[in-house]
Coordinates of C-alpha atoms and ligand atoms in Angstrom, one line a residue:
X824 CA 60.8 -22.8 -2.3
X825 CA 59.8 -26.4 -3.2
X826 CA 59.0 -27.3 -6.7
X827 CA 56.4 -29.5 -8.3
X828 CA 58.0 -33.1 -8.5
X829 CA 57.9 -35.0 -12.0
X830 CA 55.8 -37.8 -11.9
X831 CA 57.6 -41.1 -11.2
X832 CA 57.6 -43.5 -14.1
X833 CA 54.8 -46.9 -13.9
X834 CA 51.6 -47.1 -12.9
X835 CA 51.3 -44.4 -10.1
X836 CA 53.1 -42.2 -12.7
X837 CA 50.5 -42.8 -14.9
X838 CA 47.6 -41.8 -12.2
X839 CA 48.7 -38.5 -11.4
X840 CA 49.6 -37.7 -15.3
X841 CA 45.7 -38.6 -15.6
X842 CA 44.9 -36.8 -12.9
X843 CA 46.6 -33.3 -13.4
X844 CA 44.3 -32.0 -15.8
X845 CA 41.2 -32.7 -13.1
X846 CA 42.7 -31.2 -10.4
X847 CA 44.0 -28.1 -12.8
X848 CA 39.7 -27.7 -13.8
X849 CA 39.4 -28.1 -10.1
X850 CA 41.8 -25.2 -9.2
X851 CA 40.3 -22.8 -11.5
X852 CA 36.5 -23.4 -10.8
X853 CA 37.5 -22.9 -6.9
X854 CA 38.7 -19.4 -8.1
X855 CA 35.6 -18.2 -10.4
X856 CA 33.5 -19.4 -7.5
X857 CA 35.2 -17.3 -5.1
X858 CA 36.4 -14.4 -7.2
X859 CA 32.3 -14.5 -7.9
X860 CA 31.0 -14.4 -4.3
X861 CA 33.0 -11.3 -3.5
X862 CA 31.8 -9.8 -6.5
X863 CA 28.3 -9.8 -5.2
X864 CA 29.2 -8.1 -1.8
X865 CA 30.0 -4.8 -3.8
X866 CA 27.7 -5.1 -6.3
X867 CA 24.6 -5.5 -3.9
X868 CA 25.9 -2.8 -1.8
X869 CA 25.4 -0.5 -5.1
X870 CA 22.1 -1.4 -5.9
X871 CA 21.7 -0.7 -2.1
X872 CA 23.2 2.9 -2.8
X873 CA 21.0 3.6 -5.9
X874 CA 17.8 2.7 -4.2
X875 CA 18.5 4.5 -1.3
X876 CA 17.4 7.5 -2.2
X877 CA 14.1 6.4 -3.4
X878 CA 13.7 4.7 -0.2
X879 CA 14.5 7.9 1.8
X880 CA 11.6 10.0 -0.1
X881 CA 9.7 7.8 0.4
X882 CA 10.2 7.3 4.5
X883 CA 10.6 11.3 4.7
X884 CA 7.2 11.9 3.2
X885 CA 5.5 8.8 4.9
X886 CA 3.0 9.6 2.6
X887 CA 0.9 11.7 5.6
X888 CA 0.1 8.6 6.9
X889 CA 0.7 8.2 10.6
X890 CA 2.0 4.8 12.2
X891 CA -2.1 3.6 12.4
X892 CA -2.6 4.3 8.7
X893 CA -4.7 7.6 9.7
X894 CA -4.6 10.5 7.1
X895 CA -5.6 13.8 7.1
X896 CA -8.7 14.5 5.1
X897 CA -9.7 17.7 6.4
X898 CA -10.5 20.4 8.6
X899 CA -13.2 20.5 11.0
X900 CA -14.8 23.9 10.7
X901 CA -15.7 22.9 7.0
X902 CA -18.8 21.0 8.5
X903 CA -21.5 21.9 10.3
X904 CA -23.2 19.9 13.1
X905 CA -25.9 18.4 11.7
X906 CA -25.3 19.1 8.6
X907 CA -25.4 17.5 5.4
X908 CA -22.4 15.1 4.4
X909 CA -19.5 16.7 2.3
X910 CA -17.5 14.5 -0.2
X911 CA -13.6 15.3 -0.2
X912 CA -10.8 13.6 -1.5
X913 CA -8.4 11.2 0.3
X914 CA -4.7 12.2 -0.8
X915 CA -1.3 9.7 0.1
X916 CA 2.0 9.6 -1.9
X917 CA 1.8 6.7 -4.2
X918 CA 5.1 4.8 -4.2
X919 CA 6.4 1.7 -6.7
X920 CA 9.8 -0.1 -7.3
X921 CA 11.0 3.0 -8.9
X922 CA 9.2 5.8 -8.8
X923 CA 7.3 8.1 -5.7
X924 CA 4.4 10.0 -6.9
X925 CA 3.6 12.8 -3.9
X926 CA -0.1 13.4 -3.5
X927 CA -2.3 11.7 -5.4
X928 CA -5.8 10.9 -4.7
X929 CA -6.4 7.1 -3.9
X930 CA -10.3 7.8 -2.4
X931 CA -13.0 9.4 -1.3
X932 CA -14.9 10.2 1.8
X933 CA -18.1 11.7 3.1
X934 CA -17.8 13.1 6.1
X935 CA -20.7 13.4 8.4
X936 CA -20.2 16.0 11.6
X937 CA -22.4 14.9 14.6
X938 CA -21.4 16.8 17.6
X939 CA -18.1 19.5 17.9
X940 CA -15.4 17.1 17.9
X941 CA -17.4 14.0 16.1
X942 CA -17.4 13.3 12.7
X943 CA -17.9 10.1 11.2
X944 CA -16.5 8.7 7.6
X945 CA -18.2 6.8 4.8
X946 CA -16.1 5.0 2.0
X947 CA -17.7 6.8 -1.0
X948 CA -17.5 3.0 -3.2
X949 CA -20.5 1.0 -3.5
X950 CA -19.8 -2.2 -1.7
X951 CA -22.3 -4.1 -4.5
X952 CA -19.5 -3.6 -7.5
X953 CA -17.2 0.1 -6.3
X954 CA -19.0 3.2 -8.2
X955 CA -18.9 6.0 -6.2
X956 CA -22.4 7.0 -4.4
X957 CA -23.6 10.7 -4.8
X958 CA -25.1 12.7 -1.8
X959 CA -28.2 13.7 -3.0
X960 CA -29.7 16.5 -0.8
X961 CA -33.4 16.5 -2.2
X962 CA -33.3 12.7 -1.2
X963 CA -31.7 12.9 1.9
X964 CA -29.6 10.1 1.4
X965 CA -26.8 8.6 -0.4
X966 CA -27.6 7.0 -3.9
X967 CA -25.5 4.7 -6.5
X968 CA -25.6 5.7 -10.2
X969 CA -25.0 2.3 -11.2
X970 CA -27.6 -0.4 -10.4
X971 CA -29.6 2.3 -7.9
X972 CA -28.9 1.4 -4.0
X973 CA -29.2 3.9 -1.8
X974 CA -28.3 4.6 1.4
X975 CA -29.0 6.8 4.7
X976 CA -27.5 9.9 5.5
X977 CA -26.8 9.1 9.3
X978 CA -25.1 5.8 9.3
X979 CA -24.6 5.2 6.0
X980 CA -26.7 1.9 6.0
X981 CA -29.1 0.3 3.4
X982 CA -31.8 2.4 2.4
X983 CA -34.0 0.6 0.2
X984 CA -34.3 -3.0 0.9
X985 CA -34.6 -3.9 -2.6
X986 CA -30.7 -2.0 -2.9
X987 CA -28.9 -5.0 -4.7
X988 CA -25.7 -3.7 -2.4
X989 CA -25.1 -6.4 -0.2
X990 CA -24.1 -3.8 2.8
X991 CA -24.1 -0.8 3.7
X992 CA -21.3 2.1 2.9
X993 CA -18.1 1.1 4.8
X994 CA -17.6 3.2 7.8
X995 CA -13.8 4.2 8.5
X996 CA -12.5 4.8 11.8
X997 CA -12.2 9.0 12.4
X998 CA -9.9 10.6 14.7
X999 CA -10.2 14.7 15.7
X1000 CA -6.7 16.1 16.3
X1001 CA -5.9 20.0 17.1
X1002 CA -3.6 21.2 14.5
X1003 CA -2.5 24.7 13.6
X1004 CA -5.0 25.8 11.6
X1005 CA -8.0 23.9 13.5
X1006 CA -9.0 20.7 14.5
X1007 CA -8.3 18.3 11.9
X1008 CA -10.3 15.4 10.6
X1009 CA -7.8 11.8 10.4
X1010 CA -8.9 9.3 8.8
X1011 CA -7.6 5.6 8.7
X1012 CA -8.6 4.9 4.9
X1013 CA -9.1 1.5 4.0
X1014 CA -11.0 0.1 0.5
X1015 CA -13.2 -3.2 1.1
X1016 CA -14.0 -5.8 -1.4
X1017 CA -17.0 -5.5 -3.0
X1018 CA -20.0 -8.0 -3.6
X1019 CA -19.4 -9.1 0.0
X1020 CA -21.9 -9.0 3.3
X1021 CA -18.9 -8.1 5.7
X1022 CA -16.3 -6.1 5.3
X1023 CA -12.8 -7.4 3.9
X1024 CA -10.6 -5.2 3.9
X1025 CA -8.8 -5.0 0.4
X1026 CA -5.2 -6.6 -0.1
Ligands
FES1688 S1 -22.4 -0.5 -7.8 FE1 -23.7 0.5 -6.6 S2 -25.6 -0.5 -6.8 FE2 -24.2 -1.5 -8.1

């Protein structure tokens, strides 16, 4: 076992008397450094763990939403060819840093059925500011309670050219799928900006 050497007298001696107490702050900071950085291993392996079950609700429920983004709104059989749209709700789990909230409506849809398996979808939002249109059956048409566009039952575009809306309702791609109660309606639900002639999809 060797042990430390006394400084020799002169000049060098004098050095490495100076230079002890540099190289003891030295020896300590190496060891708060590292006894730090394997702190952190741990530690963020805990957060991991106390996330994780958040994480998995949220994964296990999906949310309804298939890989595309498509949801199911409804069932087939509650339309009629030809008929006149019906409005129904859009529902997804809502999820934030901390908290899942299952099945909560984020939209709205009318849904048009134009043959057996065909049904199209309307975003129920204006695109000239986001209120929600009303069907109106005596008019035959969709209308905005706001500033008054309206728009057509079919194909959801402008009605009345002096509509301030700057396009007509955003379509949203529709998908029939059988299921076990019926055919079910999917819808890929999307909101688009307003105030806008195309559609832009909403971050
Ligand atoms: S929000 Fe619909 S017309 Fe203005």
């Amino acid at each position: 076992m060797s042990h430390p050497q006394p400084a020799p007298d002169g000049p060098v001696g004098d050095f490495l008397k100076a230079e002890e107490p540099r190289r003891d702050f030295m020896t300590q900071a190496a060891a708060i450094v590292t006894g730090a950085a394997l702190g952190v291993v741990p530690l963020a392996a805990g957060v991991g763990v106390f996330l994780d079950p958040l994480r998995q609700r949220s994964a296990k429920s999906g949310g309804g939403k298939d890989s595309q983004g498509f949801l199911k709104v409804g069932l087939v059989d509650a339309l009629t060819v030809g008929g006149a749209p019906r409005r129904f709700e859009v529902i997804d789990d809502q999820v934030d840093a901390w908290n899942m909230f299952p099945k909560q409506p984020i939209g709205a849809v009318y849904l048009l059925r134009t043959g057996d398996a065909e049904v199209r979808a309307f975003n129920v939002k204006c695109p000239h500011a986001g209120c929600s249109v009303d069907f109106k059956s005596e008019a035959g048409c969709y209308q905005c309670p706001c500033h008054d566009s309206s728009f057509q039952a079919n194909d959801g575009k402008i009605l009345n050219p002096n509509s301030p809306s700057p396009r007509g309702l955003d379509e949203l791609l529709v998908e029939v799928r059988p299921g076990s109660g019926g055919s079910e309606i999917w819808v890929q639900y999307l909101d688009f900006q307003p105030g806008t002639s195309h559609k832009v999809p909403e971050a």
